[in-house]
Short mmCIF file of C-alpha atoms in Angstrom, two decimals:
data_model
loop_
_atom_site.label_atom_id
_atom_site.label_comp_id
_atom_site.label_asym_id
_atom_site.label_seq_id
_atom_site.Cartn_x
_atom_site.Cartn_y
_atom_site.Cartn_z
CA UNK A 1 25.88 -32.17 31.83
CA UNK A 2 23.31 -29.79 30.35
CA UNK A 3 23.04 -29.54 26.56
CA UNK A 4 22.60 -26.04 25.16
CA UNK A 5 19.69 -25.51 22.72
CA UNK A 6 20.72 -25.53 19.09
CA UNK A 7 17.75 -23.69 17.55
CA UNK A 8 19.22 -20.35 16.48
CA UNK A 9 17.44 -17.52 14.64
CA UNK A 10 19.11 -18.56 11.38
CA UNK A 11 17.53 -22.01 11.64
CA UNK A 12 14.03 -20.83 12.50
CA UNK A 13 11.13 -20.96 10.05
CA UNK A 14 9.34 -17.76 9.04
CA UNK A 15 6.37 -18.55 11.31
CA UNK A 16 5.43 -20.63 14.35
CA UNK A 17 6.15 -23.42 15.18
CA UNK A 18 9.81 -22.66 14.47
CA UNK A 19 10.57 -26.14 13.06
CA UNK A 20 7.16 -26.84 11.48
CA UNK A 21 5.65 -23.55 10.24
CA UNK A 22 1.90 -23.13 9.81
CA UNK A 23 2.39 -21.69 6.30
CA UNK A 24 5.08 -21.30 3.66
CA UNK A 25 7.27 -18.26 3.04
CA UNK A 26 6.00 -15.26 1.08
CA UNK A 27 5.02 -14.40 -1.62
CA UNK A 28 1.57 -16.00 -1.99
CA UNK A 29 -0.12 -16.67 -5.35
CA UNK A 30 -3.76 -16.55 -6.53
CA UNK A 31 -5.43 -17.83 -9.70
CA UNK A 32 -8.95 -17.02 -10.97
CA UNK A 33 -9.76 -14.98 -7.87
CA UNK A 34 -13.17 -13.28 -7.84
CA UNK A 35 -14.13 -10.04 -6.11
CA UNK A 36 -17.51 -8.38 -5.63
CA UNK A 37 -16.64 -4.80 -4.75
CA UNK A 38 -18.97 -2.05 -3.50
CA UNK A 39 -17.63 1.52 -3.28
CA UNK A 40 -19.55 4.10 -1.29
CA UNK A 41 -19.36 7.44 0.48
CA UNK A 42 -19.34 7.18 4.27
CA UNK A 43 -19.31 9.33 7.40
CA UNK A 44 -15.95 11.16 7.76
CA UNK A 45 -16.05 11.38 11.56
CA UNK A 46 -16.73 7.66 11.87
CA UNK A 47 -13.95 6.85 9.38
CA UNK A 48 -11.47 9.06 11.24
CA UNK A 49 -12.04 7.03 14.42
CA UNK A 50 -10.81 3.88 12.65
CA UNK A 51 -7.80 5.28 10.76
CA UNK A 52 -4.54 5.51 12.76
CA UNK A 53 -2.35 8.60 12.90
CA UNK A 54 -0.32 9.73 10.98
CA UNK A 55 -2.67 8.77 8.13
CA UNK A 56 -5.33 11.27 7.04
CA UNK A 57 -8.67 11.21 5.24
CA UNK A 58 -9.46 12.78 1.86
CA UNK A 59 -11.99 15.61 1.76
CA UNK A 60 -14.74 13.12 0.88
CA UNK A 61 -14.66 9.97 3.02
CA UNK A 62 -15.14 6.81 0.96
CA UNK A 63 -15.03 3.11 1.78
CA UNK A 64 -15.14 -0.21 -0.06
CA UNK A 65 -16.78 -3.47 0.92
CA UNK A 66 -15.21 -6.36 -1.02
CA UNK A 67 -16.31 -9.99 -0.98
CA UNK A 68 -13.60 -12.35 -2.29
CA UNK A 69 -13.81 -15.92 -3.53
CA UNK A 70 -10.31 -17.40 -3.84
CA UNK A 71 -10.95 -20.66 -5.63
CA UNK A 72 -7.21 -21.48 -5.81
CA UNK A 73 -4.23 -20.02 -3.99
CA UNK A 74 -1.01 -21.25 -2.41
CA UNK A 75 -2.81 -20.71 0.92
CA UNK A 76 -5.63 -23.02 -0.18
CA UNK A 77 -9.12 -22.08 -1.31
CA UNK A 78 -11.05 -19.68 0.92
CA UNK A 79 -13.52 -16.80 1.03
CA UNK A 80 -12.89 -13.38 2.53
CA UNK A 81 -14.59 -10.03 3.07
CA UNK A 82 -12.69 -6.75 3.33
CA UNK A 83 -13.94 -3.38 4.58
CA UNK A 84 -11.47 -0.62 3.74
CA UNK A 85 -11.32 3.17 4.04
CA UNK A 86 -9.58 5.46 1.56
CA UNK A 87 -6.75 7.17 3.45
CA UNK A 88 -3.89 9.54 2.66
CA UNK A 89 -0.24 8.85 3.37
CA UNK A 90 1.85 11.89 2.48
CA UNK A 91 -0.76 12.94 -0.09
CA UNK A 92 -1.00 9.50 -1.73
CA UNK A 93 -4.44 7.89 -1.51
CA UNK A 94 -4.54 4.22 -0.53
CA UNK A 95 -7.11 1.89 1.05
CA UNK A 96 -6.66 1.32 4.77
CA UNK A 97 -7.92 -2.11 5.87
CA UNK A 98 -10.36 -1.69 8.76
CA UNK A 99 -12.00 -5.14 9.06
CA UNK A 100 -11.61 -8.55 7.40
CA UNK A 101 -13.55 -11.79 7.81
CA UNK A 102 -12.44 -15.21 6.48
CA UNK A 103 -13.62 -18.80 6.57
CA UNK A 104 -10.22 -20.59 6.79
CA UNK A 105 -7.46 -20.55 9.42
CA UNK A 106 -4.21 -20.51 7.40
CA UNK A 107 -4.92 -17.27 5.47
CA UNK A 108 -6.04 -15.67 8.75
CA UNK A 109 -2.65 -16.50 10.29
CA UNK A 110 -0.72 -15.27 7.24
CA UNK A 111 -2.61 -12.01 6.87
CA UNK A 112 -2.59 -11.11 10.55
CA UNK A 113 0.94 -12.22 11.49
CA UNK A 114 2.84 -11.12 8.38
CA UNK A 115 0.96 -8.06 7.10
CA UNK A 116 -1.18 -6.87 9.99
CA UNK A 117 -4.46 -7.51 8.16
CA UNK A 118 -7.21 -7.33 10.86
CA UNK A 119 -8.64 -10.79 10.19
CA UNK A 120 -11.20 -12.83 12.09
CA UNK A 121 -12.82 -16.18 11.39
CA UNK A 122 -16.46 -16.08 10.33
CA UNK A 123 -19.01 -17.22 7.76
CA UNK A 124 -18.49 -15.77 4.28
CA UNK A 125 -20.85 -16.88 1.51
CA UNK A 126 -20.43 -15.95 -2.15
CA UNK A 127 -23.06 -17.11 -4.66
CA UNK A 128 -24.89 -16.56 -7.94
CA UNK A 129 -28.60 -16.81 -8.69
CA UNK A 130 -30.20 -16.02 -12.07
CA UNK A 131 -28.28 -12.96 -13.37
CA UNK A 132 -27.34 -11.72 -9.89
CA UNK A 133 -24.20 -12.10 -7.79
CA UNK A 134 -24.36 -11.75 -4.02
CA UNK A 135 -22.40 -12.35 -0.84
CA UNK A 136 -22.76 -11.95 2.91
CA UNK A 137 -20.88 -12.23 6.21
CA UNK A 138 -22.13 -13.76 9.46
CA UNK A 139 -20.42 -14.08 12.85
CA UNK A 140 -21.44 -16.31 14.49
CA UNK A 141 -23.52 -18.20 11.96
CA UNK A 142 -26.99 -16.70 11.78
CA UNK A 143 -25.95 -13.18 12.86
CA UNK A 144 -25.71 -11.23 9.59
CA UNK A 145 -23.06 -8.47 9.62
CA UNK A 146 -23.28 -7.23 6.03
CA UNK A 147 -24.30 -8.21 2.51
CA UNK A 148 -24.01 -7.07 -1.09
CA UNK A 149 -25.77 -7.79 -4.38
CA UNK A 150 -25.09 -6.68 -7.95
CA UNK A 151 -25.83 -7.55 -11.58
CA UNK A 152 -22.74 -7.49 -13.84
CA UNK A 153 -23.75 -5.80 -17.09
CA UNK A 154 -20.86 -3.92 -18.69
CA UNK A 155 -17.35 -5.21 -19.39
CA UNK A 156 -14.71 -2.53 -18.86
CA UNK A 157 -11.75 -4.75 -19.72
CA UNK A 158 -8.66 -4.55 -17.56
CA UNK A 159 -8.07 -1.17 -15.89
CA UNK A 160 -4.51 -2.16 -14.97
CA UNK A 161 -1.60 -3.43 -17.07
CA UNK A 162 -0.04 -6.76 -16.04
CA UNK A 163 2.45 -6.29 -13.23
CA UNK A 164 0.59 -3.38 -11.62
CA UNK A 165 0.57 -3.34 -7.81
CA UNK A 166 -2.70 -2.63 -6.00
CA UNK A 167 -1.45 -1.46 -2.60
CA UNK A 168 -3.16 -1.20 0.78
CA UNK A 169 -2.28 -0.05 4.30
CA UNK A 170 -2.74 -2.04 7.50
CA UNK A 171 -1.96 -1.83 11.20
CA UNK A 172 0.01 -4.69 12.74
CA UNK A 173 -0.25 -5.00 16.53
CA UNK A 174 1.96 -7.40 18.48
CA UNK A 175 0.53 -7.57 22.00
CA UNK A 176 2.87 -7.62 24.97
CA UNK A 177 2.85 -10.57 27.39
CA UNK A 178 3.91 -8.27 30.26
CA UNK A 179 1.41 -7.17 32.88
CA UNK A 180 1.60 -3.39 32.52
CA UNK A 181 2.36 -3.11 28.82
CA UNK A 182 -0.27 -3.31 26.06
CA UNK A 183 1.90 -3.49 22.95
CA UNK A 184 5.28 -4.95 22.11
CA UNK A 185 5.11 -3.56 18.57
CA UNK A 186 2.71 -1.42 16.52
CA UNK A 187 3.42 -0.81 12.81
CA UNK A 188 1.68 0.66 9.78
CA UNK A 189 2.50 -1.56 6.80
CA UNK A 190 2.07 -1.10 3.06
CA UNK A 191 1.42 -4.27 1.06
CA UNK A 192 0.95 -4.81 -2.67
CA UNK A 193 -1.29 -7.19 -4.62
CA UNK A 194 0.63 -7.58 -7.90
CA UNK A 195 -1.92 -8.21 -10.66
CA UNK A 196 -0.96 -10.62 -13.46
CA UNK A 197 -4.27 -10.41 -15.33
CA UNK A 198 -7.67 -8.84 -14.63
CA UNK A 199 -11.18 -8.69 -16.08
CA UNK A 200 -13.70 -6.18 -14.68
CA UNK A 201 -17.48 -5.90 -15.03
CA UNK A 202 -19.70 -3.15 -13.64
CA UNK A 203 -23.43 -2.90 -13.01
CA UNK A 204 -26.14 -1.84 -10.58
CA UNK A 205 -26.24 -3.02 -7.00
CA UNK A 206 -25.75 -2.05 -3.38
CA UNK A 207 -24.30 -3.17 -0.06
CA UNK A 208 -25.89 -3.15 3.39
CA UNK A 209 -24.77 -3.29 7.03
CA UNK A 210 -27.18 -4.68 9.59
CA UNK A 211 -25.75 -3.31 12.85
CA UNK A 212 -26.66 -6.65 14.42
CA UNK A 213 -23.37 -7.09 16.33
CA UNK A 214 -21.52 -4.68 18.61
CA UNK A 215 -18.64 -7.20 18.58
CA UNK A 216 -18.12 -6.82 14.83
CA UNK A 217 -19.23 -3.21 14.29
CA UNK A 218 -18.78 -2.94 10.52
CA UNK A 219 -21.84 -0.66 10.58
CA UNK A 220 -19.56 2.06 12.02
CA UNK A 221 -18.90 2.90 8.35
CA UNK A 222 -22.46 3.56 7.11
CA UNK A 223 -23.42 3.83 3.47
CA UNK A 224 -24.30 7.46 2.74
CA UNK A 225 -24.25 7.12 -1.05
CA UNK A 226 -23.32 4.26 -3.38
CA UNK A 227 -20.53 5.13 -5.83
CA UNK A 228 -20.25 1.94 -7.87
CA UNK A 229 -20.31 -1.84 -7.98
CA UNK A 230 -17.86 -4.10 -9.79
CA UNK A 231 -17.09 -7.76 -10.36
CA UNK A 232 -13.40 -8.64 -10.86
CA UNK A 233 -11.68 -11.84 -12.01
CA UNK A 234 -7.89 -11.89 -11.72
CA UNK A 235 -4.60 -13.67 -11.12
CA UNK A 236 -2.29 -12.01 -8.60
CA UNK A 237 0.58 -12.34 -6.18
CA UNK A 238 0.53 -11.03 -2.61
CA UNK A 239 4.01 -9.56 -2.39
CA UNK A 240 6.19 -8.78 0.66
CA UNK A 241 5.12 -5.64 2.50
CA UNK A 242 7.00 -2.60 3.77
CA UNK A 243 6.89 -1.07 7.25
CA UNK A 244 6.07 2.65 6.87
CA UNK A 245 5.74 3.69 10.50
CA UNK A 246 6.51 2.23 13.92
CA UNK A 247 4.15 3.81 16.45
#
């Protein structure tokens, strides 16, 4: 006599495999995280091609290239690079995540499956030499996608009180397994990075895109004018997100 399966939705883990998940349940915690962030003005037409409707662009199109060194987190230690575009949702300005590159598998799975962060695996290096801080991305190794360098000079303290949420927008795409259907689900999601403590330094520097790869075309958002460079050290929690739109 056949035995009916006993794995119901209530018994399933929050990720695959259903009885042995690849990562733990949200939220996710970070300690002594480091960011090198480069803000710049970019081409509005190019930015508009990457931002989904119903989001809009501000009058001046700006983007941020951020290199992250997560020395300790509940997802393990890893490095990450984020290219985001400032977008408008109902008049509120928030970064929209266009491209991300990471060097570890578990945070790729978490970011892409849970929040819709557009993550790929690649080479992300983050280093210091003399009084300079620098980072770069390659994919595959040896093919440089982008880089950034700065010299931290001026402490500006913490621009945010403890408990502040630094929010971002992302696009989660669940592909369909069916022959004639591309998507099973497409959502725009808002996610918050809740800051527990933060130290910020500013100084001169710049970022650069090589245009070396049509497969990772980060150069689609060219640097027209640098707006600022910053070095951040912080503790934070990646909180549960919220679905804003189902497309």
